[in-house]
Amino acid sequence: MPNISGNGSEKQAFLLEMRSIVKDFPGVHALKSVSFAVRPGSVHALMGENGAGKSTLMKCLFGIYQKDRGEILLEGKQVRFGNPKEALEHGVAMVHQELNQALKRNVMDNIWLGRYPTRFGGYVSEKEMYRRTKEIFDSLGLSIDPHRVMGTMSVAQRQMAEIAKAVSYDAKIIVLDEPTSSLTEQEVAHLFEIIGTLRARGCGIIYISHKMEEILKISDEITVMRDGANVATAPAAEMTMDRIIRLMVGRELSSRFPEKLSKPGEVIFRTEGISSRFTQVEDVSIHVRKGEIVGLAGLAGAGRSELLENIFGISARKCGKLLLHGKEIRNRSSREAIRNGFALVTEERRSTGIFGILDITENTTVSALKRFLVGKFFVNDGKRYQKTEEMIKRLGVRTASRKTQIRTLSGGNQQKVIFGRWLLTEPEILLLDEPTRGIDVGAKFEIYQLMEELAARGKSIIIVSSELPELIGVCHRIYVMSGGKVTGEVDAASTTQEEIMTLAAKNL
């Protein structure tokens, strides 16, 4: 049972108070006496660079980690949750960025898993489970069939179902971790409506995001963390984007994007009329020059990620050609694509990008093991360790050591390790799928700088991004896709977001 004390009889100004929270890990002072509070019926944004301590603070609240010092008060009563189940049972819910759901079960099974409503005799009441689920969905304005299998739904629908699950616990505090990282503008608008409904009920919402425009629009208060400490808390109305950036990174960022110094050369790679056998890619012809950064824009479901997977040999090709240096290549598998000089940074880094239980060394060197072979069967670990240390230093990975399990790193640092992995393969063409998703402004700038540096060295980059300012800011040219087809090509230096969105709406 959780430890709860205090009478809580008087009306509290805060639903939640976290006072002077301290958390240490071996070699890392993760939280340095952090205080944080949430008012009823408000949205309190929590911001900071990757590794600033946001996730650690929330995990201490949710019972995933146990704080070393400090106290947590919920409705004026001191609490200490031993695990997430205890937190949920006492009205504290967390919707994680990386959804962890039973994809082969239906929606209502996922919502009531472990606490199914039962009839006399202990039998599960499907009828009652459906009724309760439908009641919650209706109250939130969700048109999701409770009988639908979770794995058949979009990420946005699955996320809405997870929020409904939090509501089913009668949550007083709901933590939303990067809730819009995979959502379209329309889906974001729907999410904001749901947040408005929860706010009107008196819920306290903790909103973690790196999208500053969003934060300034939805939040009542903003707390900024840096290096494990709370550096500022202020009403959102008193905050500006420039002030938030200064507080987050501890320095001025004169520009969100580095200057484009790379000069594209001759065409190095092209696709000619390629179509996928099982995914939405139809008759796509694009090209990329040496030292060029080319963007792929489009709405969700446009076929951008599927195109990268087709090029990299993950999905089967129905027809069309791939030409590298004017010669046809096959890329029938990812292994063949790597041999041909391609690298792919996937969108879902936790599920398809990292080996969570392995350390940084293993994750960095896994795709380039041949470089470290002694003879045919033995690996020179000394060289592997040396290259890993070089990549950690070069990319600015924040970690206690190269032996740290990658799953314990922040999202931005995980992404840097993935970049380091592919750089060791010395690719000619990098395929980047949402490479800055869920990453703070400082880490984003570092990745943009790395991309520009690679382009200046003659590497060619094709990047998928749902953030149009990002594509315009880092790319030389942008292809726009809709319905699996290319609907236009624009010059990044002269295009506008409106022009790109018009092209993205074709074929719908």
XYZ file of C-alpha atoms in Angstrom:
508
model
C 0.000 0.000 0.000
C 1.146 3.570 -0.667
C 2.224 5.687 2.232
C -0.374 8.485 2.717
C -0.469 10.972 5.558
C -2.026 14.339 6.435
C -5.669 15.307 6.975
C -6.248 17.277 3.748
C -9.333 18.875 5.352
C -8.677 22.434 4.267
C -9.110 23.484 0.650
C -5.832 23.099 -1.201
C -4.448 25.604 -3.709
C -2.671 22.738 -5.464
C -3.830 19.298 -6.495
C -0.248 18.115 -6.550
C 2.927 19.351 -4.881
C 6.384 17.869 -5.317
C 8.747 19.457 -2.821
C 12.553 19.369 -3.018
C 12.713 16.047 -4.882
C 16.187 14.481 -5.075
C 17.081 11.445 -7.173
C 20.574 10.053 -7.795
C 21.786 7.290 -10.089
C 25.332 5.887 -10.195
C 27.465 8.742 -11.479
C 24.450 10.979 -12.226
C 22.754 13.583 -9.992
C 19.434 13.373 -11.865
C 17.194 15.611 -9.718
C 18.603 18.402 -7.585
C 15.949 19.387 -5.046
C 13.188 19.974 -7.649
C 9.886 21.526 -6.607
C 6.842 21.410 -8.889
C 3.120 22.005 -8.313
C -0.115 21.670 -10.296
C -3.352 23.580 -9.691
C -6.799 21.996 -10.172
C -8.358 22.632 -13.585
C -5.080 23.744 -15.163
C -2.489 22.660 -17.704
C 1.064 22.903 -16.363
C 3.715 22.425 -19.053
C 7.024 20.805 -18.136
C 9.855 21.703 -20.502
C 13.579 21.152 -20.781
C 16.274 19.625 -22.931
C 16.532 15.857 -23.186
C 18.278 14.744 -20.009
C 17.080 17.773 -18.029
C 15.197 15.526 -15.587
C 11.572 15.821 -16.734
C 10.976 12.101 -17.210
C 12.837 11.225 -14.000
C 10.651 13.642 -12.034
C 7.469 12.147 -13.483
C 8.695 8.591 -12.868
C 9.241 9.525 -9.207
C 5.649 10.778 -9.114
C 4.278 7.682 -10.851
C 6.103 5.137 -8.698
C 8.456 3.872 -11.413
C 11.399 5.349 -9.463
C 11.603 5.946 -5.737
C 12.833 9.431 -4.803
C 15.845 9.666 -2.490
C 14.645 12.777 -0.656
C 11.744 15.233 -0.710
C 8.000 14.821 -0.406
C 4.966 14.486 -2.696
C 1.528 15.774 -1.676
C -1.684 14.838 -3.506
C -4.676 16.952 -2.445
C -2.704 17.967 0.628
C -1.902 14.409 1.705
C 1.642 13.103 1.624
C 1.987 10.100 -0.696
C 4.697 7.684 -1.785
C 3.631 5.244 -4.497
C 5.558 1.992 -4.630
C 4.560 1.283 -8.243
C 2.409 2.648 -11.102
C -0.587 0.519 -10.064
C -0.752 2.340 -6.724
C -0.442 5.695 -8.487
C -3.307 4.838 -10.866
C -5.527 3.637 -8.034
C -5.068 6.997 -6.308
C -5.832 9.150 -9.350
C -2.415 9.754 -10.916
C -2.206 8.576 -14.546
C 0.500 8.872 -17.180
C 0.136 8.588 -20.973
C 3.616 7.738 -22.220
C 5.073 8.911 -25.524
C 5.818 5.299 -26.494
C 2.472 3.546 -26.045
C 2.630 0.155 -24.338
C -0.587 -1.637 -25.268
C -1.862 -5.159 -25.951
C -2.218 -4.659 -29.691
C -3.947 -8.007 -30.358
C -6.710 -7.337 -27.810
C -9.633 -4.998 -28.313
C -9.890 -1.474 -26.982
C -12.033 -2.184 -23.936
C -9.771 -5.081 -22.927
C -6.858 -2.643 -22.912
C -8.755 -0.113 -20.827
C -9.935 -2.548 -18.143
C -7.004 -4.991 -18.164
C -6.359 -6.248 -14.626
C -9.611 -4.817 -13.230
C -12.378 -6.286 -15.388
C -15.920 -5.627 -14.167
C -17.364 -8.961 -12.986
C -20.746 -10.484 -12.332
C -21.801 -12.663 -9.426
C -19.479 -15.657 -9.413
C -16.497 -13.715 -10.726
C -17.365 -13.919 -14.429
C -16.220 -10.988 -16.571
C -19.176 -8.896 -17.742
C -18.507 -7.965 -21.377
C -21.765 -6.011 -21.451
C -20.808 -3.891 -18.440
C -17.278 -3.388 -19.786
C -18.701 -2.159 -23.114
C -21.185 0.141 -21.343
C -18.516 1.775 -19.171
C -16.099 2.161 -22.092
C -18.768 3.714 -24.332
C -19.783 6.067 -21.523
C -16.199 7.349 -21.160
C -15.725 7.669 -24.932
C -18.979 9.627 -25.282
C -17.971 12.006 -22.480
C -14.697 12.731 -24.316
C -16.242 12.961 -27.782
C -14.403 9.854 -29.061
C -15.919 7.825 -31.896
C -13.941 4.614 -31.290
C -15.573 1.178 -31.333
C -14.758 -0.497 -27.972
C -14.678 -3.865 -29.781
C -12.027 -2.763 -32.282
C -8.637 -4.481 -32.065
C -6.086 -1.999 -30.741
C -3.423 -2.861 -33.318
C -5.697 -1.928 -36.221
C -6.020 1.696 -35.103
C -3.864 4.707 -35.877
C -1.379 6.039 -33.322
C -3.703 8.984 -32.693
C -6.682 6.710 -31.916
C -4.549 4.497 -29.683
C -3.384 7.584 -27.806
C -6.960 8.796 -27.319
C -7.837 5.339 -25.965
C -4.942 5.623 -23.504
C -6.268 8.984 -22.297
C -9.702 7.376 -21.884
C -8.031 4.669 -19.776
C -6.599 7.380 -17.518
C -10.085 8.881 -17.183
C -11.457 5.427 -16.277
C -9.297 5.551 -13.145
C -11.039 8.817 -12.216
C -7.631 10.477 -12.489
C -7.052 13.774 -10.731
C -3.590 14.219 -12.308
C -2.888 13.157 -15.902
C 0.644 13.327 -17.312
C 0.808 13.640 -21.114
C 4.313 12.907 -22.429
C 4.861 14.287 -25.962
C 1.173 13.655 -26.789
C 1.243 15.264 -30.254
C 4.520 13.894 -31.623
C 2.689 11.567 -34.044
C -0.518 13.557 -34.600
C -1.785 15.599 -37.536
C -3.038 19.171 -36.996
C -6.650 17.957 -36.970
C -5.827 15.281 -34.400
C -3.973 17.840 -32.265
C -7.060 20.063 -32.313
C -9.169 17.110 -31.097
C -6.662 16.361 -28.343
C -6.836 19.985 -27.182
C -10.639 19.695 -27.016
C -10.288 16.630 -24.766
C -7.784 18.486 -22.576
C -10.317 21.317 -22.315
C -12.959 18.827 -21.137
C -10.617 17.393 -18.512
C -9.597 20.857 -17.359
C -13.281 21.793 -16.922
C -13.708 18.734 -14.680
C -10.971 20.042 -12.397
C -8.220 17.675 -13.513
C -4.632 18.813 -13.346
C -2.782 18.156 -16.610
C 1.020 17.897 -16.740
C 1.951 18.474 -20.373
C 5.445 17.506 -21.546
C 6.364 18.664 -25.044
C 9.181 20.213 -27.058
C 6.755 22.039 -29.369
C 6.855 25.560 -28.019
C 4.023 26.965 -30.138
C 1.806 24.246 -28.699
C 2.960 24.866 -25.134
C 2.229 28.577 -25.319
C -1.229 27.847 -26.744
C -2.478 25.171 -24.340
C -0.732 25.873 -21.007
C -1.682 27.920 -17.972
C 1.754 27.641 -16.351
C 5.185 26.591 -17.599
C 8.059 25.077 -15.648
C 11.470 24.813 -17.312
C 14.093 22.334 -16.101
C 17.808 22.272 -16.877
C 20.477 19.851 -15.632
C 18.171 18.265 -13.061
C 16.931 21.535 -11.541
C 13.855 23.750 -11.811
C 15.175 26.988 -13.338
C 11.846 28.810 -13.767
C 8.091 28.558 -13.215
C 5.828 31.280 -14.619
C 2.367 31.852 -16.116
C 2.349 30.943 -19.808
C 1.178 34.472 -20.639
C 4.502 35.826 -19.328
C 6.628 33.421 -21.383
C 7.936 33.832 -24.926
C 9.613 31.338 -27.217
C 12.955 33.122 -26.914
C 12.779 33.154 -23.114
C 11.905 29.440 -22.980
C 14.849 28.585 -25.253
C 17.244 30.652 -23.128
C 16.031 28.935 -19.954
C 16.208 25.463 -21.508
C 19.677 25.635 -23.025
C 21.255 28.215 -20.696
C 22.454 30.254 -23.637
C 21.204 32.263 -26.612
C 20.237 30.395 -29.769
C 20.493 32.994 -32.523
C 18.723 30.726 -35.011
C 16.685 27.543 -34.907
C 18.555 26.201 -37.935
C 22.225 26.292 -38.941
C 23.299 28.153 -42.053
C 23.158 26.069 -45.233
C 26.773 25.991 -46.402
C 26.657 22.698 -48.330
C 26.555 22.967 -52.121
C 24.716 20.112 -53.887
C 26.628 18.509 -56.778
C 25.678 15.907 -59.354
C 22.705 13.536 -58.973
C 23.911 10.536 -56.973
C 20.694 8.570 -56.405
C 17.286 8.376 -58.049
C 14.138 6.293 -58.001
C 12.244 5.685 -61.229
C 8.565 4.853 -60.929
C 8.858 2.656 -57.843
C 5.755 1.136 -56.267
C 5.490 -1.013 -53.168
C 3.864 -4.423 -53.220
C 2.074 -4.127 -49.884
C 2.345 -0.479 -48.775
C 1.122 2.854 -50.102
C 3.857 3.892 -52.543
C 2.837 4.287 -56.188
C 4.939 5.330 -59.187
C 7.365 7.521 -57.203
C 10.301 9.165 -58.973
C 12.655 11.355 -56.947
C 16.360 12.166 -56.963
C 18.996 13.480 -54.573
C 22.318 15.140 -55.367
C 25.659 14.684 -53.686
C 25.761 16.921 -50.593
C 22.028 17.649 -50.761
C 19.331 17.445 -48.085
C 15.969 16.524 -49.609
C 12.738 16.581 -47.606
C 9.603 14.458 -47.869
C 6.491 16.331 -46.715
C 2.890 15.177 -46.471
C 0.046 14.372 -44.127
C -0.172 11.211 -42.038
C -0.632 8.220 -44.332
C 0.881 9.972 -47.354
C 3.424 7.179 -47.851
C 6.601 9.012 -46.805
C 7.881 6.439 -44.293
C 6.834 3.640 -46.630
C 8.954 5.186 -49.395
C 12.046 5.159 -47.166
C 11.342 1.550 -46.193
C 11.003 0.634 -49.873
C 14.328 2.254 -50.720
C 16.015 0.529 -47.751
C 14.691 -2.898 -48.674
C 12.364 -3.367 -45.712
C 9.194 -3.481 -47.832
C 8.799 -5.440 -51.076
C 8.980 -3.514 -54.356
C 6.331 -4.248 -56.999
C 8.001 -2.343 -59.831
C 10.394 0.509 -60.634
C 14.137 1.054 -60.378
C 16.724 2.357 -57.916
C 19.771 3.987 -59.542
C 22.972 4.776 -57.616
C 25.681 6.609 -59.578
C 23.655 5.805 -62.704
C 23.723 2.042 -62.119
C 20.698 0.003 -61.096
C 20.756 -1.505 -57.598
C 18.221 -3.812 -55.947
C 18.235 -3.207 -52.166
C 16.190 -6.400 -51.669
C 16.975 -6.357 -47.948
C 18.312 -3.954 -45.345
C 21.600 -5.879 -45.354
C 21.978 -5.311 -49.105
C 21.023 -1.637 -48.676
C 23.753 -1.176 -46.048
C 26.292 -2.807 -48.399
C 25.204 -0.317 -51.066
C 25.893 2.620 -48.735
C 22.435 3.374 -47.307
C 21.478 3.996 -43.670
C 17.995 4.347 -42.129
C 17.117 6.133 -38.886
C 13.592 4.871 -38.149
C 10.690 6.895 -36.762
C 9.981 4.688 -33.728
C 13.404 4.648 -32.096
C 12.325 2.707 -29.000
C 10.644 -0.131 -30.901
C 12.738 -0.277 -34.101
C 15.843 1.814 -33.451
C 17.497 0.753 -30.209
C 18.310 -2.463 -28.369
C 17.042 -1.272 -24.997
C 18.720 -3.795 -22.699
C 22.115 -3.411 -24.411
C 24.655 -0.729 -23.587
C 25.789 2.203 -25.700
C 28.781 0.302 -27.093
C 26.612 -2.535 -28.417
C 24.060 -0.117 -29.882
C 26.729 2.026 -31.532
C 28.740 -0.754 -33.165
C 26.065 -3.348 -34.033
C 25.767 -2.336 -37.710
C 29.530 -2.092 -38.307
C 30.879 -5.209 -36.573
C 32.868 -6.209 -39.667
C 35.097 -3.184 -39.043
C 36.184 -4.690 -35.737
C 36.803 -8.292 -36.767
C 40.156 -9.945 -36.137
C 40.238 -12.795 -38.620
C 36.783 -14.211 -39.350
C 35.329 -14.843 -35.936
C 36.856 -12.588 -33.256
C 35.904 -9.011 -32.459
C 38.481 -6.456 -31.308
C 36.637 -5.028 -28.307
C 39.339 -2.431 -27.706
C 38.645 -0.811 -31.072
C 34.885 -1.001 -30.480
C 35.242 0.768 -27.150
C 37.503 3.393 -28.705
C 35.080 4.141 -31.562
C 32.168 4.303 -29.149
C 34.001 6.835 -26.954
C 34.812 8.877 -30.069
C 31.141 8.932 -31.116
C 29.991 9.846 -27.597
C 32.380 12.796 -27.627
C 31.713 13.825 -31.228
C 27.917 13.769 -30.891
C 27.768 15.091 -27.329
C 25.924 12.090 -25.863
C 25.106 12.719 -22.203
C 25.870 9.505 -20.359
C 27.762 8.275 -17.318
C 29.748 5.868 -19.516
C 29.673 3.797 -22.705
C 28.477 0.868 -20.529
C 25.154 2.584 -19.744
C 22.042 0.772 -20.997
C 20.640 2.856 -23.845
C 17.060 2.598 -22.565
C 18.032 4.744 -19.565
C 19.084 7.660 -21.797
C 16.784 10.509 -22.807
C 15.217 10.429 -26.265
C 17.647 12.948 -27.717
C 20.680 11.042 -26.474
C 19.261 7.763 -27.783
C 18.870 9.400 -31.190
C 22.487 10.590 -31.115
C 23.651 7.033 -30.438
C 21.610 5.804 -33.423
C 23.237 8.470 -35.613
C 26.627 7.334 -34.349
C 25.784 3.730 -35.246
C 25.069 4.636 -38.853
C 28.014 7.004 -39.191
C 30.287 4.050 -38.384
C 28.982 2.307 -41.527
C 30.192 5.325 -43.555
C 27.009 5.622 -45.657
C 26.619 7.643 -48.837
C 22.885 8.163 -48.395
C 21.104 8.687 -45.068
C 17.356 8.079 -44.845
C 15.992 9.912 -41.789
C 12.415 9.284 -40.648
C 11.266 11.961 -38.162
C 14.803 12.220 -36.714
C 13.928 14.987 -34.228
C 10.590 13.606 -33.029
C 10.254 14.148 -29.269
C 13.611 15.928 -29.017
C 14.241 19.313 -27.393
C 15.283 22.454 -29.210
C 18.950 22.227 -28.193
C 19.328 18.604 -29.300
C 17.423 19.389 -32.502
C 19.920 22.112 -33.385
C 22.791 19.694 -32.781
C 21.203 17.145 -35.136
C 20.601 19.851 -37.754
C 24.272 20.815 -37.462
C 25.290 17.179 -37.898
C 23.106 16.885 -41.005
C 24.635 20.041 -42.498
C 28.135 18.823 -41.638
C 27.474 15.492 -43.373
C 26.028 17.235 -46.437
C 29.099 19.495 -46.593
C 31.225 16.307 -46.657
C 29.276 15.066 -49.702
C 26.744 12.821 -47.979
C 23.190 12.829 -49.378
C 20.207 12.949 -47.010
C 16.494 12.237 -47.486
C 14.453 13.328 -44.460
C 10.806 12.748 -43.546
C 9.369 15.287 -41.107
C 5.878 16.336 -40.060
C 7.207 19.752 -39.000
C 7.110 21.999 -42.057
C 9.346 24.723 -40.516
C 11.969 22.007 -39.981
C 11.868 20.863 -43.609
C 12.038 24.426 -44.896
C 14.838 25.244 -42.447
C 17.191 22.326 -43.185
C 16.429 21.135 -46.738
C 17.511 22.274 -50.183
C 14.489 20.788 -51.933
C 11.225 19.208 -50.736
C 9.045 16.581 -52.388
C 5.399 16.577 -51.268
C 3.469 13.305 -51.117
C -0.217 12.452 -50.872
C -1.909 9.089 -51.230
C 1.381 7.337 -51.920
C 2.266 9.588 -54.854
C 4.497 12.635 -55.310
C 2.222 15.633 -55.870
C 4.885 18.322 -56.174
C 8.484 19.421 -55.760
C 9.432 22.794 -54.246
C 12.588 24.793 -53.551
C 12.961 25.098 -49.775
C 14.460 28.580 -50.077
C 11.364 30.035 -51.759
C 8.419 27.845 -50.714
C 5.847 28.482 -47.984
C 3.992 26.222 -45.585
C 0.767 27.103 -47.414
C 2.173 25.899 -50.753
C 3.310 22.616 -49.212
C -0.042 22.022 -47.494
C -1.905 22.665 -50.759
C 0.177 20.000 -52.500
C -0.227 17.637 -49.516
C -4.029 17.879 -49.779
C -4.090 16.568 -53.376
C -5.415 13.043 -54.037
C -7.472 13.169 -50.811
